Short mmCIF file of C-alpha atoms in Angstrom, two decimals:
data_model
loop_
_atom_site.label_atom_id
_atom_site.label_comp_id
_atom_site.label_asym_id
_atom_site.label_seq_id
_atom_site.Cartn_x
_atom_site.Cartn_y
_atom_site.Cartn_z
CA UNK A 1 -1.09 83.69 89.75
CA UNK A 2 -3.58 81.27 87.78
CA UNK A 3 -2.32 78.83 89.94
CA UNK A 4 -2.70 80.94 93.35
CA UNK A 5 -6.24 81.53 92.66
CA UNK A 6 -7.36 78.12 91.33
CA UNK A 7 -5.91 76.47 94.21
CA UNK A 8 -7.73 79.10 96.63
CA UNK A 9 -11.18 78.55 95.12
CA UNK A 10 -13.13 75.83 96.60
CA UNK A 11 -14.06 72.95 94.51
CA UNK A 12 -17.25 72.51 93.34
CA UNK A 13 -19.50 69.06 92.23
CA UNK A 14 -22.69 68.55 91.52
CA UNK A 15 -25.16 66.09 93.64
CA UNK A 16 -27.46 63.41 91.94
CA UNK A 17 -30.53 65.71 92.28
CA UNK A 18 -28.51 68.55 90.15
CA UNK A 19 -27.56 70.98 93.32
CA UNK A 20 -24.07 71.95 93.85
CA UNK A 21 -22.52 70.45 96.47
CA UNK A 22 -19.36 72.52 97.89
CA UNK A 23 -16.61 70.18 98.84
CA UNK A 24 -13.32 71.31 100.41
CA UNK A 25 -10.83 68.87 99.78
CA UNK A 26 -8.90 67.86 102.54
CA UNK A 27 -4.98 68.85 101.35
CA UNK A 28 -6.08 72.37 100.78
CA UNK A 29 -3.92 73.92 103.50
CA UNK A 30 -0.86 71.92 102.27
CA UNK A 31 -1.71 73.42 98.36
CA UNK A 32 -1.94 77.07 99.63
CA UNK A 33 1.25 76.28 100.78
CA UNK A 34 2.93 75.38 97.79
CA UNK A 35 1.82 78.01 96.39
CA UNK A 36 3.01 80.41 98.51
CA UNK A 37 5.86 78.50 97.94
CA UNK A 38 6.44 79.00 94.43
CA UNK A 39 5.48 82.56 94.23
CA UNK A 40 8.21 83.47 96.74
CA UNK A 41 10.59 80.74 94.95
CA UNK A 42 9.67 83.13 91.20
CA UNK A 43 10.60 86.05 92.65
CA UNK A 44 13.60 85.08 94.66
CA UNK A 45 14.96 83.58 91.28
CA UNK A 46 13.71 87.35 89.75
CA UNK A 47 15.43 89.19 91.83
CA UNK A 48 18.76 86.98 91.67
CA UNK A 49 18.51 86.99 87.76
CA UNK A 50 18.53 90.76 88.15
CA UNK A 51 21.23 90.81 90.68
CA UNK A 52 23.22 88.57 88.28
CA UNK A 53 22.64 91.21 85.65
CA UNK A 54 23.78 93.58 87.48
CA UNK A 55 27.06 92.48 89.60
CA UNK A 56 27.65 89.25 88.24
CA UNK A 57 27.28 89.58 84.57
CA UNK A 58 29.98 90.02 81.81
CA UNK A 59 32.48 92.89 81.98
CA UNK A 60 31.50 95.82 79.07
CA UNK A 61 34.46 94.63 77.05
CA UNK A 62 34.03 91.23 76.78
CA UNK A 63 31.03 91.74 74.77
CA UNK A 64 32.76 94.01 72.07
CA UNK A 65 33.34 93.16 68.94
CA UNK A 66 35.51 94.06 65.89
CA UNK A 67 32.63 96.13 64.61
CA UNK A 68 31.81 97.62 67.36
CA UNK A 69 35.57 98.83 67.95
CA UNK A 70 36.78 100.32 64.74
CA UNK A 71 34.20 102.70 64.45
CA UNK A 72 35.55 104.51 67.59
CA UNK A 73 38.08 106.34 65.98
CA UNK A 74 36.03 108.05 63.83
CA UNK A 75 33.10 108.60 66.60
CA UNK A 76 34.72 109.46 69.13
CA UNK A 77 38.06 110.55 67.64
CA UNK A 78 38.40 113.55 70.87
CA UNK A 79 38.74 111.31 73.74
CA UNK A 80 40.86 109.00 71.42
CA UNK A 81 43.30 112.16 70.91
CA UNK A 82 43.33 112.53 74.89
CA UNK A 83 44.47 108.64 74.90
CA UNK A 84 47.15 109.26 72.74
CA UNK A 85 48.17 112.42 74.65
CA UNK A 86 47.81 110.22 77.70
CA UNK A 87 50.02 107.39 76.56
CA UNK A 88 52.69 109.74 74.99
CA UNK A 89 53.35 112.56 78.39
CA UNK A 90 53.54 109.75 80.20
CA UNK A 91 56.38 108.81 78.23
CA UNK A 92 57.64 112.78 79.13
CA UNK A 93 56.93 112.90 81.84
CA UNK A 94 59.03 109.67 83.52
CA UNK A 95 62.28 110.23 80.88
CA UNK A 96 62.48 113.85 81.08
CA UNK A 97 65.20 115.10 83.45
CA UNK A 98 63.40 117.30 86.44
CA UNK A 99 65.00 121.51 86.47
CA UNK A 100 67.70 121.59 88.98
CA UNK A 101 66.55 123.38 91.77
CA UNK A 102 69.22 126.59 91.59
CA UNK A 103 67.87 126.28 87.88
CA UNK A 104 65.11 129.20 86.54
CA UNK A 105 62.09 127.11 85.54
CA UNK A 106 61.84 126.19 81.71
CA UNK A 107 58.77 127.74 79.92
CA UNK A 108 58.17 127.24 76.21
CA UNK A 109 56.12 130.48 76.21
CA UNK A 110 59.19 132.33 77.36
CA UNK A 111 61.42 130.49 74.75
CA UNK A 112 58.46 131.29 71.90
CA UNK A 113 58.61 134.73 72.97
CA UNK A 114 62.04 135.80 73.72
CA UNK A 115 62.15 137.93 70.29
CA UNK A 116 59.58 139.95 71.76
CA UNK A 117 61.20 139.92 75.05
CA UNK A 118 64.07 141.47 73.89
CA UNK A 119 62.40 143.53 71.55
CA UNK A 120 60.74 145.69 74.60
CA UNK A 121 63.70 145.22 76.73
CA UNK A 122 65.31 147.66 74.28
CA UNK A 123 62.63 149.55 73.98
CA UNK A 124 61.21 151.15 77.59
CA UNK A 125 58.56 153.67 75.31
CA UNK A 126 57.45 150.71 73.45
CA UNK A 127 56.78 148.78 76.59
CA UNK A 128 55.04 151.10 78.67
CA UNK A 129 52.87 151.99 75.23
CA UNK A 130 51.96 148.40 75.39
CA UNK A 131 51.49 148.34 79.59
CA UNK A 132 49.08 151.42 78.70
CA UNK A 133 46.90 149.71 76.51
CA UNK A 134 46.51 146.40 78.63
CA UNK A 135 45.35 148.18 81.30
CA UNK A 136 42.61 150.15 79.18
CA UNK A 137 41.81 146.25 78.24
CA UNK A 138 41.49 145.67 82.01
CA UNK A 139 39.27 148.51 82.44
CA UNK A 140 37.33 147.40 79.17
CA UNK A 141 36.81 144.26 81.47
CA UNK A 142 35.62 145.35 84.33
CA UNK A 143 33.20 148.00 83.10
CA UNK A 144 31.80 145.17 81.30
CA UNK A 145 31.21 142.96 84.01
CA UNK A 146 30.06 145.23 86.38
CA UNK A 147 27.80 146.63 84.05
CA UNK A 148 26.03 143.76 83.41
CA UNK A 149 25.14 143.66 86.70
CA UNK A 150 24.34 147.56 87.88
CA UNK A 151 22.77 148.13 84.31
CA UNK A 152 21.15 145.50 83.11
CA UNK A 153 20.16 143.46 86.11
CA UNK A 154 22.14 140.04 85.56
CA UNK A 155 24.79 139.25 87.95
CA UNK A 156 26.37 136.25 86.77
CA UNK A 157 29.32 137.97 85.44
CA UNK A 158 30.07 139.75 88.53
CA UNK A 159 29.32 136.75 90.85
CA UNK A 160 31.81 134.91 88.58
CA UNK A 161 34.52 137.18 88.91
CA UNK A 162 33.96 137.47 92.58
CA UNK A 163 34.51 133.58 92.83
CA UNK A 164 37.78 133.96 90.62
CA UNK A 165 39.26 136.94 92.62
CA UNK A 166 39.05 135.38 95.65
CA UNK A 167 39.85 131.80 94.41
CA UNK A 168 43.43 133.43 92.98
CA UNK A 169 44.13 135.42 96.15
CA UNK A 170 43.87 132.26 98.23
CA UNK A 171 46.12 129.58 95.44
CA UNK A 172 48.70 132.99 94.52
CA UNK A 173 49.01 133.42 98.29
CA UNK A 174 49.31 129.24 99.01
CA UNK A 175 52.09 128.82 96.61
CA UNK A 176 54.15 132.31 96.07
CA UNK A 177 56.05 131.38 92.64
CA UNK A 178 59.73 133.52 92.49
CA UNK A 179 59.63 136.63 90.14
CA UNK A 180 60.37 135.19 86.59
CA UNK A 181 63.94 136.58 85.38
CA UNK A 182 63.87 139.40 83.15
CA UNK A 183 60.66 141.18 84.18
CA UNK A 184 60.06 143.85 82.44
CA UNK A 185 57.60 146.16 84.82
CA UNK A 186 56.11 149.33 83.43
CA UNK A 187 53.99 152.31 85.09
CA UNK A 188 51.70 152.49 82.91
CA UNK A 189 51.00 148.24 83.89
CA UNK A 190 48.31 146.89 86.01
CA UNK A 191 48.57 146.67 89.14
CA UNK A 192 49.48 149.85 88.78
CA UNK A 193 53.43 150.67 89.27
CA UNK A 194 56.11 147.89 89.96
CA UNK A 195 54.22 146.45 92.75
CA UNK A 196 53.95 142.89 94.12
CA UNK A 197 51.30 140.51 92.57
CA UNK A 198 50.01 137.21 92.72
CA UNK A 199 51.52 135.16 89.62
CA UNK A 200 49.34 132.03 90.04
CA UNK A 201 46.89 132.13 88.38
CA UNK A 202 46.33 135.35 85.45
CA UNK A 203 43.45 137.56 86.35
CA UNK A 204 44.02 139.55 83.30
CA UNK A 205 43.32 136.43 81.22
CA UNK A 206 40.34 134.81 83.68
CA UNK A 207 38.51 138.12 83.65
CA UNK A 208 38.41 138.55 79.92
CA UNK A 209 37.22 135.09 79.83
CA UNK A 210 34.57 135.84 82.19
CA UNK A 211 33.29 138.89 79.81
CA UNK A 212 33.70 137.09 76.66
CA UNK A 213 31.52 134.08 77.51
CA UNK A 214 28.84 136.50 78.59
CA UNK A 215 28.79 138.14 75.78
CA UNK A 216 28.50 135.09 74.02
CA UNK A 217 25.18 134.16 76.32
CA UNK A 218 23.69 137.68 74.57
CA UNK A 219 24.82 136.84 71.23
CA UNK A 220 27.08 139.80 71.48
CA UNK A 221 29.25 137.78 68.75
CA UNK A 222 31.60 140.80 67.53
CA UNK A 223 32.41 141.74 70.80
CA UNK A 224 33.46 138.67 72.91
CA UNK A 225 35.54 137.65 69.42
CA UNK A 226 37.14 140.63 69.88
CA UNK A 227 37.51 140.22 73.33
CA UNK A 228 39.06 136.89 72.78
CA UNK A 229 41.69 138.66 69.96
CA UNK A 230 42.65 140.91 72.59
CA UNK A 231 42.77 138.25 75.22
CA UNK A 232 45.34 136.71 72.98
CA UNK A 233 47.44 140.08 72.14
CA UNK A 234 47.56 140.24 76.16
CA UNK A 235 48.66 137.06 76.68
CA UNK A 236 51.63 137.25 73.98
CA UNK A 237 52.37 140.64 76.11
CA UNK A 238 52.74 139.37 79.53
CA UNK A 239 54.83 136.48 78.18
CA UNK A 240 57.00 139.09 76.53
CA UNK A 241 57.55 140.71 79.87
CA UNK A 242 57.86 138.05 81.84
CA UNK A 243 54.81 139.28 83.85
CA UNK A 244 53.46 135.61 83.94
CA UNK A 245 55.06 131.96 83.30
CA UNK A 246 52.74 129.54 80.38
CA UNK A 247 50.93 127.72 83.07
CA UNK A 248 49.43 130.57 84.80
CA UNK A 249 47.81 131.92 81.65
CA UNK A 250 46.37 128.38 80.71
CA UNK A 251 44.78 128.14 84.12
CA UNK A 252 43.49 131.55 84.10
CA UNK A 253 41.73 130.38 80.89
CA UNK A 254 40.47 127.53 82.34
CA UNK A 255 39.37 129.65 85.63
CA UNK A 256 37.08 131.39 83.66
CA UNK A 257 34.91 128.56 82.51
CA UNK A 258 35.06 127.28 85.90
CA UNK A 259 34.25 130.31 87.49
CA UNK A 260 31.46 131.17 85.27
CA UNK A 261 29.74 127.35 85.41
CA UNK A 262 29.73 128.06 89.54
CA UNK A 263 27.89 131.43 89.21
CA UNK A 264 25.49 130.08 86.62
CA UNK A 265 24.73 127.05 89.39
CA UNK A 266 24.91 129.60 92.45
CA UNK A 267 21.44 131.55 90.09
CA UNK A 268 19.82 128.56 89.59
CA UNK A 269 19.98 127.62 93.03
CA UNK A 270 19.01 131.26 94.29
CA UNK A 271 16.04 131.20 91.47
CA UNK A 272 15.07 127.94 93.09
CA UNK A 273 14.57 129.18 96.50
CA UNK A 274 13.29 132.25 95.53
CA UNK A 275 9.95 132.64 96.68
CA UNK A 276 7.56 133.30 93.49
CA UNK A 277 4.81 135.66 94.19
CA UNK A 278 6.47 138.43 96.75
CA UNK A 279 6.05 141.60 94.65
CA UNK A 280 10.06 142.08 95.67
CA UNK A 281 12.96 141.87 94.91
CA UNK A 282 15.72 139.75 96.19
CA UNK A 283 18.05 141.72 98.07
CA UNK A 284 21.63 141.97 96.23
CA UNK A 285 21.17 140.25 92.83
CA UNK A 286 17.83 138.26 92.06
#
């Protein structure tokens, strides 16, 4: 810019009686040009040295080193787990032989449980006992979550396991998986009676979830741990019964983190809108 504004100025001399005399010299149109010149020329090479940071530059992994590798494992040792999980199912997954279709599908919770399995298969008391305490559990559930909401004012739980509900009705009606063999209905179970029911995905397991993590938000500690005991005791249960294959317990866990992440964004985005000084309250919830 020196250069902009020393070519701009005028040049200046000085007479033989001592007065400044103001002489233009004749190029100067031709030096404003050059530099106009070379300030566009700088910054047309800036901007391409940035754009050849950016798109044209070396890959990420050409610039590691040994140094910078071997330290991973011990950083970063989760994701480098999930590799190795990665590398190896694949290797299941394209060598294992797929379950004829006339075939019952294989579960490794049934096959962990089957001493259980037949242990309330010869036992009808035993079971229904059992299908009479899971459904207090249920009850413990919902209580919980709708009293978080009706009592104390905060609806996330509920919201959450209005999401879930509704989520399960529409993937257990989508894909209607067959009765598992040797289902062992009771009573005193929920739903109540042998009834039909959605197997995909567990809303026994997703709704305790949903209570336990909100407990955990109020530092209720000994209740969502024993929430999460009991969560486990159910799930052993309904594996022993045959009420629900492996995979729909897993993704009834994993429902209720979901679930309860999209009610926690659906407040902040109702608190957000909210208006701030109305002197009432939001109908509903907020």
């Amino acid at each position: 810019m020196n250069v902009a504004v020393s070519a701009l100025k005028p040049r200046h001399k000085r007479a033989s009686n001592g007065k400044p005399l103001h002489v233009v010299p004749t190029n100067h149109n031709s030096e404003v040009h050059q530099v106009q010149d070379l300030i566009m020329s700088s910054s047309s090479s800036s901007f391409s040295s940035k754009k050849l940071r950016v798109y044209g530059g070396k890959a990420s992994f050409m610039t590691w080193r040994l140094h910078d590798v071997l330290p991973v494992a011990k950083h970063h040792w989760i994701p480098c787990v999930f590799a190795m999980g990665l590398l190896f199912f694949m290797g299941v997954e394209y060598t294992l032989r797929m379950v004829p279709s006339s075939s019952p599908p294989f579960d490794v919770g049934f096959i962990t449980t089957r001493s259980l399995h037949l242990l309330l298969a010869s036992k009808p008391k035993l079971n229904t006992l059992l299908a009479g305490l899971n459904t207090v559990f249920v009850g413990m559930q919902t209580t919980y979550i709708v009293w978080t909401w009706l009592v104390e004012g905060r609806p996330r739980a509920t919201i959450s396991a209005l999401f879930m509900f509704t989520c399960r009705g529409i993937l257990g009606y989508s894909t209607q998986l067959p009765l598992p063999q040797g289902f062992l209905g009771s009573g005193a179970d929920f739903p109540v009676g042998n009834v039909s029911f959605f197997l995909f995905f567990s809303g026994h397991v997703a709704g305790s979830v949903i209570a336990s993590l909100d407990m955990r938000r109020m530092q209720r500690w000994e209740m969502a741990w024993t929430f999460d005991a009991l969560n486990v005791l159910q799930a052993l249960r309904l594996l022993g019964t045959r009420g629900h294959y492996t995979i729909d317990l897993a993704v009834g866990v994993g429902a209720g983190f979901l679930f309860d992440s999209l009610a926690g964004k659906y407040e902040e985005s109702k608190r957000s809108k909210a208006p701030t000084k109305t002197g009432t309250k939001e109908a509903f919830f907020l």
